[in-house]
Amino acid sequence: MENHTLRVIARMRSDFPAKFGVPRQSGLVPELTGRVVFEPEYRNPDALRGVEGFSHLWLIWQFSEAARDEWSPTVRPPRLGGNERMGVFATRSPFRPNPLGLSCVKLEGVEWDAPDGPALRVSGADLMDGTPIYDVKPYVPYADAHPDARGGFAQARAETIAVDFPPELLARVPEALRGALCGVLAQDPRPRYQNDPRRVYGMAFASLNVRFSVANGTLTVVDVAERETGAD
């Protein structure tokens, strides 16, 4: 069996220090912002010449928290509640022969003069902080957009959930992060197979720990606190 080496050219810097809560697809929460920070070897401004002419980019990256030595031909997609198996190549499951992810993000700008730049400011990303990125490619509308494409078992966008965020708890969230956090919670971060209304879930977001429960179709935030230094 042939083996090939991929070079990590960049890493994602986002508000997700852990997997839990990361949107299941890119673009679902456009308020989420992040930075693509290139490794020192690739911090050459010439490598980004012309990139600002594109509104969106493809990121090719590694499911670094899901890498395994073995693979299964079938997986349980969250969209189907985790109760039905589908072929791995008919899903976007992270558990693949090669744990590669593909995300389309919006390019918000290039930080040419940043200390770790040039770096890309993007929105709508579905990557953990520190995720290894193998390549960045421009999204080309005439070739990449197919309005009549079929979506299989994921034809329609999953419905969002109502969010009850008490004002006194929302006030603990930096104003610049409130829209993104509410958008993430509206995606219902719980595993699809968990539906215990008494359970309280914890999610790390930026410098915060957010605790919530879900009952009767509403997600209710029950606590927001600063994360301990070094905690994920």
CSV table of N, CA and C in Angstrom, one decimal, residues 73-228:
chain,number,residue,atom,x,y,z
A,73,PRO,N,-16.2,0.4,7.1
A,73,PRO,CA,-16.9,0.8,5.9
A,73,PRO,C,-18.2,1.5,6.1
A,74,THR,N,-18.8,1.4,7.3
A,74,THR,CA,-20.0,2.0,7.6
A,74,THR,C,-19.9,2.9,8.9
A,75,VAL,N,-20.7,3.9,9.0
A,75,VAL,CA,-20.7,4.8,10.2
A,75,VAL,C,-22.1,5.2,10.5
A,76,ARG,N,-22.3,5.9,11.6
A,76,ARG,CA,-23.6,6.3,12.0
A,76,ARG,C,-23.7,7.8,12.0
A,77,PRO,N,-24.2,8.4,10.9
A,77,PRO,CA,-24.3,9.8,10.7
A,77,PRO,C,-25.2,10.5,11.8
A,78,PRO,N,-24.8,11.6,12.4
A,78,PRO,CA,-25.6,12.3,13.4
A,78,PRO,C,-26.9,12.7,12.8
A,79,ARG,N,-26.9,13.1,11.5
A,79,ARG,CA,-28.2,13.5,10.8
A,79,ARG,C,-29.3,12.5,10.9
A,80,LEU,N,-28.9,11.2,11.0
A,80,LEU,CA,-29.9,10.1,11.1
A,80,LEU,C,-30.0,9.6,12.6
A,81,GLY,N,-29.6,10.5,13.5
A,81,GLY,CA,-29.8,10.2,14.9
A,81,GLY,C,-28.8,9.2,15.5
A,82,GLY,N,-27.8,8.8,14.7
A,82,GLY,CA,-26.8,7.9,15.2
A,82,GLY,C,-27.4,6.5,15.3
A,83,ASN,N,-28.6,6.2,14.7
A,83,ASN,CA,-29.2,4.9,14.8
A,83,ASN,C,-29.1,4.1,13.5
A,84,GLU,N,-28.7,4.7,12.4
A,84,GLU,CA,-28.7,4.0,11.1
A,84,GLU,C,-27.3,4.1,10.5
A,85,ARG,N,-26.8,3.0,10.0
A,85,ARG,CA,-25.5,3.0,9.4
A,85,ARG,C,-25.6,3.3,7.9
A,86,MET,N,-24.6,4.1,7.4
A,86,MET,CA,-24.4,4.4,6.0
A,86,MET,C,-23.0,4.2,5.6
A,87,GLY,N,-22.7,4.0,4.4
A,87,GLY,CA,-21.4,3.9,3.9
A,87,GLY,C,-20.5,5.1,4.2
A,88,VAL,N,-19.3,4.9,4.7
A,88,VAL,CA,-18.5,6.0,5.1
A,88,VAL,C,-18.3,7.0,4.0
A,89,PHE,N,-18.3,6.5,2.7
A,89,PHE,CA,-18.1,7.5,1.6
A,89,PHE,C,-19.3,8.2,1.2
A,90,ALA,N,-20.5,7.9,1.8
A,90,ALA,CA,-21.7,8.6,1.6
A,90,ALA,C,-22.0,9.6,2.8
A,91,THR,N,-20.9,9.8,3.6
A,91,THR,CA,-21.1,10.7,4.7
A,91,THR,C,-19.9,11.6,4.8
A,92,ARG,N,-20.0,12.5,5.8
A,92,ARG,CA,-18.9,13.4,6.1
A,92,ARG,C,-18.3,13.1,7.5
A,93,SER,N,-18.5,11.9,7.9
A,93,SER,CA,-18.0,11.4,9.2
A,93,SER,C,-16.5,11.7,9.3
A,94,PRO,N,-16.1,12.0,10.5
A,94,PRO,CA,-14.6,12.2,10.7
A,94,PRO,C,-13.9,10.9,10.8
A,95,PHE,N,-14.6,9.8,10.9
A,95,PHE,CA,-14.0,8.5,11.0
A,95,PHE,C,-13.9,7.8,9.7
A,96,ARG,N,-12.7,8.1,9.0
A,96,ARG,CA,-12.5,7.7,7.6
A,96,ARG,C,-11.1,7.1,7.5
A,97,PRO,N,-10.9,6.4,6.3
A,97,PRO,CA,-9.6,5.8,6.1
A,97,PRO,C,-8.5,6.9,6.2
A,98,ASN,N,-8.7,8.0,5.6
A,98,ASN,CA,-7.8,9.2,5.8
A,98,ASN,C,-8.7,10.3,6.5
A,99,PRO,N,-8.3,10.7,7.7
A,99,PRO,CA,-9.2,11.6,8.4
A,99,PRO,C,-9.1,13.1,7.9
A,100,LEU,N,-9.6,13.3,6.6
A,100,LEU,CA,-9.5,14.6,6.0
A,100,LEU,C,-10.9,15.3,6.0
A,101,GLY,N,-10.8,16.6,6.3
A,101,GLY,CA,-12.0,17.4,6.3
A,101,GLY,C,-12.0,18.4,5.2
A,102,LEU,N,-13.1,18.8,4.7
A,102,LEU,CA,-13.2,19.8,3.7
A,102,LEU,C,-14.3,20.9,4.1
A,103,SER,N,-13.9,22.1,4.2
A,103,SER,CA,-14.8,23.2,4.6
A,103,SER,C,-14.7,24.4,3.7
A,104,CYS,N,-15.9,24.9,3.4
A,104,CYS,CA,-15.9,26.2,2.6
A,104,CYS,C,-16.2,27.3,3.6
A,105,VAL,N,-15.3,28.3,3.6
A,105,VAL,CA,-15.4,29.4,4.6
A,105,VAL,C,-15.4,30.7,3.8
A,106,LYS,N,-15.9,31.7,4.4
A,106,LYS,CA,-15.9,33.1,3.8
A,106,LYS,C,-14.6,33.8,4.2
A,107,LEU,N,-14.0,34.4,3.2
A,107,LEU,CA,-12.8,35.2,3.5
A,107,LEU,C,-13.2,36.6,3.9
A,108,GLU,N,-12.9,36.9,5.1
A,108,GLU,CA,-13.2,38.3,5.6
A,108,GLU,C,-12.1,39.3,5.4
A,109,GLY,N,-10.9,38.8,5.2
A,109,GLY,CA,-9.8,39.7,4.9
A,109,GLY,C,-8.4,39.0,5.2
A,110,VAL,N,-7.4,39.6,4.8
A,110,VAL,CA,-6.0,39.2,4.9
A,110,VAL,C,-5.3,40.1,5.9
A,111,GLU,N,-4.7,39.5,6.9
A,111,GLU,CA,-3.9,40.3,7.9
A,111,GLU,C,-2.4,40.3,7.4
A,112,TRP,N,-2.1,41.2,6.5
A,112,TRP,CA,-0.8,41.2,5.9
A,112,TRP,C,0.3,41.5,7.0
A,113,ASP,N,0.0,42.4,7.9
A,113,ASP,CA,1.1,42.8,8.8
A,113,ASP,C,1.0,42.3,10.2
A,114,ALA,N,0.2,41.2,10.4
A,114,ALA,CA,0.1,40.6,11.8
A,114,ALA,C,1.4,40.0,12.2
A,115,PRO,N,1.7,39.9,13.5
A,115,PRO,CA,3.0,39.3,13.9
A,115,PRO,C,3.1,37.8,13.5
A,116,ASP,N,2.0,37.1,13.3
A,116,ASP,CA,2.1,35.7,12.8
A,116,ASP,C,1.5,35.7,11.4
A,117,GLY,N,1.5,36.8,10.7
A,117,GLY,CA,1.0,36.8,9.4
A,117,GLY,C,2.0,36.6,8.3
A,118,PRO,N,1.5,36.7,7.0
A,118,PRO,CA,0.1,37.0,6.7
A,118,PRO,C,-0.8,35.9,7.1
A,119,ALA,N,-2.0,36.3,7.6
A,119,ALA,CA,-3.0,35.3,8.1
A,119,ALA,C,-4.3,35.6,7.4
A,120,LEU,N,-5.2,34.6,7.4
A,120,LEU,CA,-6.5,34.8,6.7
A,120,LEU,C,-7.6,34.9,7.8
A,121,ARG,N,-8.4,35.9,7.8
A,121,ARG,CA,-9.6,36.0,8.6
A,121,ARG,C,-10.7,35.4,7.9
A,122,VAL,N,-11.4,34.4,8.5
A,122,VAL,CA,-12.5,33.7,7.9
A,122,VAL,C,-13.7,33.7,8.8
A,123,SER,N,-14.8,33.4,8.2
A,123,SER,CA,-16.0,33.2,9.0
A,123,SER,C,-16.8,31.9,8.5
A,124,GLY,N,-17.6,31.4,9.5
A,124,GLY,CA,-18.3,30.2,9.1
A,124,GLY,C,-17.6,28.9,9.2
A,125,ALA,N,-16.4,28.9,9.8
A,125,ALA,CA,-15.6,27.7,9.9
A,125,ALA,C,-16.1,26.7,10.9
A,126,ASP,N,-15.9,25.4,10.7
A,126,ASP,CA,-16.3,24.4,11.6
A,126,ASP,C,-15.1,23.6,12.1
A,127,LEU,N,-14.0,24.3,12.5
A,127,LEU,CA,-12.8,23.7,12.9
A,127,LEU,C,-12.4,24.0,14.4
A,128,MET,N,-11.9,23.0,15.1
A,128,MET,CA,-11.3,23.3,16.4
A,128,MET,C,-10.1,24.2,16.3
A,129,ASP,N,-9.8,24.8,17.5
A,129,ASP,CA,-8.6,25.6,17.6
A,129,ASP,C,-7.4,24.6,17.5
A,130,GLY,N,-6.5,25.0,16.6
A,130,GLY,CA,-5.3,24.2,16.5
A,130,GLY,C,-5.4,23.2,15.4
A,131,THR,N,-6.5,23.1,14.7
A,131,THR,CA,-6.7,22.0,13.7
A,131,THR,C,-5.6,22.2,12.6
A,132,PRO,N,-4.9,21.1,12.2
A,132,PRO,CA,-3.9,21.2,11.1
A,132,PRO,C,-4.6,21.4,9.8
A,133,ILE,N,-4.1,22.3,9.0
A,133,ILE,CA,-4.7,22.6,7.6
A,133,ILE,C,-3.6,22.2,6.6
A,134,TYR,N,-4.0,21.4,5.6
A,134,TYR,CA,-3.1,20.9,4.6
A,134,TYR,C,-3.1,21.7,3.3
A,135,ASP,N,-4.2,22.4,3.1
A,135,ASP,CA,-4.2,23.2,1.8
A,135,ASP,C,-5.3,24.3,1.9
A,136,VAL,N,-5.2,25.3,1.2
A,136,VAL,CA,-6.2,26.4,1.0
A,136,VAL,C,-6.4,26.6,-0.5
A,137,LYS,N,-7.6,26.5,-0.9
A,137,LYS,CA,-7.9,26.7,-2.3
A,137,LYS,C,-9.1,27.7,-2.5
A,138,PRO,N,-9.1,28.4,-3.6
A,138,PRO,CA,-10.2,29.3,-3.8
A,138,PRO,C,-11.5,28.6,-4.2
A,139,TYR,N,-12.6,29.1,-3.7
A,139,TYR,CA,-13.9,28.6,-4.1
A,139,TYR,C,-14.3,29.3,-5.4
A,140,VAL,N,-14.5,28.5,-6.5
A,140,VAL,CA,-14.8,29.1,-7.8
A,140,VAL,C,-16.3,28.8,-8.1
A,141,PRO,N,-17.1,29.9,-8.1
A,141,PRO,CA,-18.6,29.7,-8.3
A,141,PRO,C,-19.0,28.9,-9.5
A,142,TYR,N,-18.4,29.2,-10.6
A,142,TYR,CA,-18.9,28.5,-11.9
A,142,TYR,C,-18.6,27.0,-11.9
A,143,ALA,N,-17.6,26.6,-11.1
A,143,ALA,CA,-17.3,25.2,-11.1
A,143,ALA,C,-17.8,24.5,-9.8
A,144,ASP,N,-17.8,25.2,-8.7
A,144,ASP,CA,-18.1,24.6,-7.4
A,144,ASP,C,-19.5,24.7,-6.9
A,145,ALA,N,-20.3,25.5,-7.6
A,145,ALA,CA,-21.7,25.7,-7.2
A,145,ALA,C,-22.6,24.9,-8.1
A,146,HIS,N,-23.5,24.0,-7.5
A,146,HIS,CA,-24.4,23.2,-8.3
A,146,HIS,C,-25.8,23.2,-7.7
A,147,PRO,N,-26.6,24.3,-8.0
A,147,PRO,CA,-27.8,24.5,-7.4
A,147,PRO,C,-28.8,23.3,-7.5
A,148,ASP,N,-28.7,22.5,-8.5
A,148,ASP,CA,-29.6,21.4,-8.7
A,148,ASP,C,-29.1,20.1,-8.2
A,149,ALA,N,-28.0,20.1,-7.4
A,149,ALA,CA,-27.4,18.9,-6.9
A,149,ALA,C,-28.4,18.2,-5.8
A,150,ARG,N,-28.3,16.9,-5.8
A,150,ARG,CA,-29.1,16.1,-4.8
A,150,ARG,C,-28.3,16.0,-3.5
A,151,GLY,N,-29.0,16.0,-2.4
A,151,GLY,CA,-28.3,15.9,-1.1
A,151,GLY,C,-28.5,14.6,-0.4
A,152,GLY,N,-29.0,13.6,-1.0
A,152,GLY,CA,-29.1,12.3,-0.3
A,152,GLY,C,-29.9,12.4,1.0
A,153,PHE,N,-29.4,11.8,2.0
A,153,PHE,CA,-30.1,11.8,3.3
A,153,PHE,C,-30.0,13.1,4.0
A,154,ALA,N,-29.1,14.0,3.5
A,154,ALA,CA,-28.9,15.3,4.1
A,154,ALA,C,-29.4,16.4,3.1
A,155,GLN,N,-30.5,16.2,2.5
A,155,GLN,CA,-31.0,17.1,1.4
A,155,GLN,C,-31.3,18.5,2.0
A,156,ALA,N,-32.0,18.5,3.2
A,156,ALA,CA,-32.4,19.7,3.8
A,156,ALA,C,-31.5,20.1,5.0
A,157,ARG,N,-31.3,21.4,5.2
A,157,ARG,CA,-30.5,21.8,6.4
A,157,ARG,C,-31.3,21.5,7.6
A,158,ALA,N,-30.5,21.0,8.6
A,158,ALA,CA,-31.2,20.6,9.9
A,158,ALA,C,-31.8,21.8,10.6
A,159,GLU,N,-32.9,21.6,11.2
A,159,GLU,CA,-33.6,22.7,11.9
A,159,GLU,C,-32.8,23.1,13.1
A,160,THR,N,-32.9,24.4,13.4
A,160,THR,CA,-32.3,24.9,14.6
A,160,THR,C,-33.2,24.8,15.8
A,161,ILE,N,-32.7,25.0,17.0
A,161,ILE,CA,-33.5,24.9,18.2
A,161,ILE,C,-33.6,26.2,18.9
A,162,ALA,N,-34.7,26.4,19.6
A,162,ALA,CA,-34.9,27.7,20.3
A,162,ALA,C,-33.9,27.8,21.5
A,163,VAL,N,-33.4,29.0,21.7
A,163,VAL,CA,-32.4,29.2,22.8
A,163,VAL,C,-32.9,30.2,23.8
A,164,ASP,N,-33.0,29.8,25.0
A,164,ASP,CA,-33.3,30.6,26.2
A,164,ASP,C,-32.0,31.0,26.9
A,165,PHE,N,-31.6,32.2,26.7
A,165,PHE,CA,-30.3,32.7,27.3
A,165,PHE,C,-30.7,33.8,28.3
A,166,PRO,N,-30.8,33.5,29.5
A,166,PRO,CA,-31.1,34.6,30.5
A,166,PRO,C,-30.2,35.8,30.4
A,167,PRO,N,-30.8,37.0,30.4
A,167,PRO,CA,-30.0,38.2,30.2
A,167,PRO,C,-28.8,38.3,31.2
A,168,GLU,N,-29.0,37.9,32.4
A,168,GLU,CA,-27.9,38.0,33.4
A,168,GLU,C,-26.7,37.1,33.0
A,169,LEU,N,-27.0,36.0,32.4
A,169,LEU,CA,-25.9,35.1,31.9
A,169,LEU,C,-25.3,35.6,30.6
A,170,LEU,N,-26.2,36.1,29.7
A,170,LEU,CA,-25.7,36.6,28.4
A,170,LEU,C,-24.7,37.7,28.7
A,171,ALA,N,-24.9,38.5,29.8
A,171,ALA,CA,-24.1,39.6,30.1
A,171,ALA,C,-22.7,39.2,30.4
A,172,ARG,N,-22.5,37.9,30.8
A,172,ARG,CA,-21.1,37.4,31.1
A,172,ARG,C,-20.3,37.1,29.8
A,173,VAL,N,-21.0,37.1,28.7
A,173,VAL,CA,-20.3,36.8,27.4
A,173,VAL,C,-19.9,38.1,26.7
A,174,PRO,N,-18.6,38.2,26.3
A,174,PRO,CA,-18.2,39.4,25.6
A,174,PRO,C,-19.1,39.7,24.4
A,175,GLU,N,-19.5,41.0,24.3
A,175,GLU,CA,-20.5,41.3,23.3
A,175,GLU,C,-20.1,40.8,21.9
A,176,ALA,N,-18.9,40.9,21.5
A,176,ALA,CA,-18.4,40.4,20.2
A,176,ALA,C,-18.7,39.0,20.0
A,177,LEU,N,-18.8,38.2,21.0
A,177,LEU,CA,-19.0,36.7,20.9
A,177,LEU,C,-20.4,36.3,21.0
A,178,ARG,N,-21.4,37.2,21.4
A,178,ARG,CA,-22.7,36.7,21.7
A,178,ARG,C,-23.4,36.1,20.5
A,179,GLY,N,-23.3,36.8,19.4
A,179,GLY,CA,-24.0,36.2,18.2
A,179,GLY,C,-23.5,34.9,17.8
A,180,ALA,N,-22.2,34.7,17.8
A,180,ALA,CA,-21.6,33.4,17.5
A,180,ALA,C,-22.0,32.3,18.4
A,181,LEU,N,-22.0,32.6,19.7
A,181,LEU,CA,-22.3,31.6,20.7
A,181,LEU,C,-23.8,31.2,20.6
A,182,CYS,N,-24.7,32.2,20.5
A,182,CYS,CA,-26.1,31.9,20.3
A,182,CYS,C,-26.3,31.1,19.1
A,183,GLY,N,-25.6,31.4,18.0
A,183,GLY,CA,-25.8,30.6,16.8
A,183,GLY,C,-25.3,29.1,16.9
A,184,VAL,N,-24.2,29.0,17.7
A,184,VAL,CA,-23.7,27.6,18.0
A,184,VAL,C,-24.7,26.8,18.8
A,185,LEU,N,-25.3,27.4,19.8
A,185,LEU,CA,-26.2,26.8,20.7
A,185,LEU,C,-27.5,26.4,19.9
A,186,ALA,N,-27.9,27.3,19.0
A,186,ALA,CA,-29.1,27.0,18.2
A,186,ALA,C,-29.0,25.8,17.3
A,187,GLN,N,-27.7,25.3,17.0
A,187,GLN,CA,-27.5,24.1,16.3
A,187,GLN,C,-27.7,22.9,17.1
A,188,ASP,N,-27.9,23.0,18.4
A,188,ASP,CA,-28.1,21.9,19.3
A,188,ASP,C,-26.9,21.0,19.3
A,189,PRO,N,-25.8,21.4,20.1
A,189,PRO,CA,-24.6,20.7,20.1
A,189,PRO,C,-24.6,19.2,20.6
A,190,ARG,N,-25.7,18.8,21.3
A,190,ARG,CA,-25.8,17.5,21.9
A,190,ARG,C,-25.6,16.4,20.8
A,191,PRO,N,-25.0,15.3,21.2
A,191,PRO,CA,-25.1,14.1,20.3
A,191,PRO,C,-26.5,13.7,20.0
A,192,ARG,N,-26.8,13.4,18.8
A,192,ARG,CA,-28.2,13.1,18.4
A,192,ARG,C,-28.9,12.0,19.2
A,193,TYR,N,-28.1,11.1,19.8
A,193,TYR,CA,-28.7,10.0,20.5
A,193,TYR,C,-29.0,10.3,21.9
A,194,GLN,N,-28.6,11.5,22.4
A,194,GLN,CA,-28.9,11.9,23.8
A,194,GLN,C,-30.1,12.9,23.8
A,195,ASN,N,-31.0,12.5,24.7
A,195,ASN,CA,-32.2,13.3,24.7
A,195,ASN,C,-32.8,13.3,26.1
A,196,ASP,N,-31.9,13.4,27.1
A,196,ASP,CA,-32.3,13.4,28.5
A,196,ASP,C,-32.6,14.9,29.0
A,197,PRO,N,-33.8,15.3,29.3
A,197,PRO,CA,-34.1,16.7,29.6
A,197,PRO,C,-33.5,17.1,31.0
A,198,ARG,N,-33.1,16.1,31.8
A,198,ARG,CA,-32.5,16.4,33.1
A,198,ARG,C,-31.0,16.6,33.0
A,199,ARG,N,-30.4,16.2,31.9
A,199,ARG,CA,-28.9,16.3,31.8
A,199,ARG,C,-28.5,17.7,31.5
A,200,VAL,N,-27.4,18.1,32.2
A,200,VAL,CA,-26.8,19.4,31.9
A,200,VAL,C,-25.4,19.2,31.2
A,201,TYR,N,-25.3,19.8,30.1
A,201,TYR,CA,-24.1,19.7,29.2
A,201,TYR,C,-23.2,20.9,29.4
A,202,GLY,N,-21.9,20.6,29.2
A,202,GLY,CA,-20.9,21.7,29.3
A,202,GLY,C,-20.2,21.9,28.0
A,203,MET,N,-20.0,23.1,27.6
A,203,MET,CA,-19.3,23.4,26.3
A,203,MET,C,-18.3,24.5,26.5
A,204,ALA,N,-17.1,24.2,26.1
A,204,ALA,CA,-16.0,25.3,26.1
A,204,ALA,C,-16.1,26.1,24.9
A,205,PHE,N,-16.2,27.4,25.1
A,205,PHE,CA,-16.3,28.4,24.0
A,205,PHE,C,-15.4,29.6,24.3
A,206,ALA,N,-14.4,29.9,23.5
A,206,ALA,CA,-13.5,30.9,23.8
A,206,ALA,C,-12.9,30.8,25.2
A,207,SER,N,-13.1,31.8,26.1
A,207,SER,CA,-12.5,31.7,27.5
A,207,SER,C,-13.6,31.2,28.4
A,208,LEU,N,-14.8,30.7,27.9
A,208,LEU,CA,-15.9,30.5,28.8
A,208,LEU,C,-16.2,29.0,28.8
A,209,ASN,N,-16.9,28.6,29.9
A,209,ASN,CA,-17.6,27.3,30.0
A,209,ASN,C,-19.1,27.6,30.1
A,210,VAL,N,-19.8,27.1,29.1
A,210,VAL,CA,-21.2,27.3,29.0
A,210,VAL,C,-21.9,26.0,29.3
A,211,ARG,N,-22.9,26.1,30.3
A,211,ARG,CA,-23.6,24.9,30.7
A,211,ARG,C,-25.1,25.1,30.3
A,212,PHE,N,-25.7,24.0,29.7
A,212,PHE,CA,-27.1,24.2,29.3
A,212,PHE,C,-27.8,22.8,29.4
A,213,SER,N,-29.1,22.9,29.3
A,213,SER,CA,-30.0,21.7,29.2
A,213,SER,C,-31.0,21.9,28.1
A,214,VAL,N,-31.6,20.8,27.6
A,214,VAL,CA,-32.5,20.9,26.5
A,214,VAL,C,-33.8,20.1,26.9
A,215,ALA,N,-34.9,20.8,26.8
A,215,ALA,CA,-36.2,20.1,27.1
A,215,ALA,C,-37.3,20.8,26.3
A,216,ASN,N,-38.2,20.0,25.8
A,216,ASN,CA,-39.4,20.5,25.1
A,216,ASN,C,-39.0,21.4,23.9
A,217,GLY,N,-37.9,21.1,23.2
A,217,GLY,CA,-37.5,21.8,22.0
A,217,GLY,C,-36.8,23.1,22.3
A,218,THR,N,-36.4,23.4,23.6
A,218,THR,CA,-35.7,24.6,23.9
A,218,THR,C,-34.4,24.3,24.6
A,219,LEU,N,-33.4,25.0,24.2
A,219,LEU,CA,-32.1,24.9,24.9
A,219,LEU,C,-32.0,26.0,25.9
A,220,THR,N,-31.8,25.7,27.2
A,220,THR,CA,-31.7,26.7,28.2
A,220,THR,C,-30.3,26.8,28.8
A,221,VAL,N,-29.7,28.0,28.7
A,221,VAL,CA,-28.4,28.2,29.3
A,221,VAL,C,-28.6,28.3,30.8
A,222,VAL,N,-27.8,27.5,31.6
A,222,VAL,CA,-28.0,27.5,33.1
A,222,VAL,C,-26.8,28.1,33.8
A,223,ASP,N,-25.6,28.3,33.0
A,223,ASP,CA,-24.5,28.9,33.7
A,223,ASP,C,-23.5,29.3,32.6
A,224,VAL,N,-22.8,30.4,32.9
A,224,VAL,CA,-21.7,30.8,32.1
A,224,VAL,C,-20.6,31.3,33.0
A,225,ALA,N,-19.4,30.7,32.9
A,225,ALA,CA,-18.3,31.0,33.8
A,225,ALA,C,-17.0,31.0,33.0
A,226,GLU,N,-16.0,31.7,33.5
A,226,GLU,CA,-14.7,31.7,32.9
A,226,GLU,C,-14.0,30.4,33.1
A,227,ARG,N,-13.4,29.9,32.0
A,227,ARG,CA,-12.6,28.6,32.1
A,227,ARG,C,-11.4,28.9,32.9
A,228,GLU,N,-11.0,27.8,33.6
A,228,GLU,CA,-9.7,27.9,34.3
A,228,GLU,C,-8.6,27.9,33.3
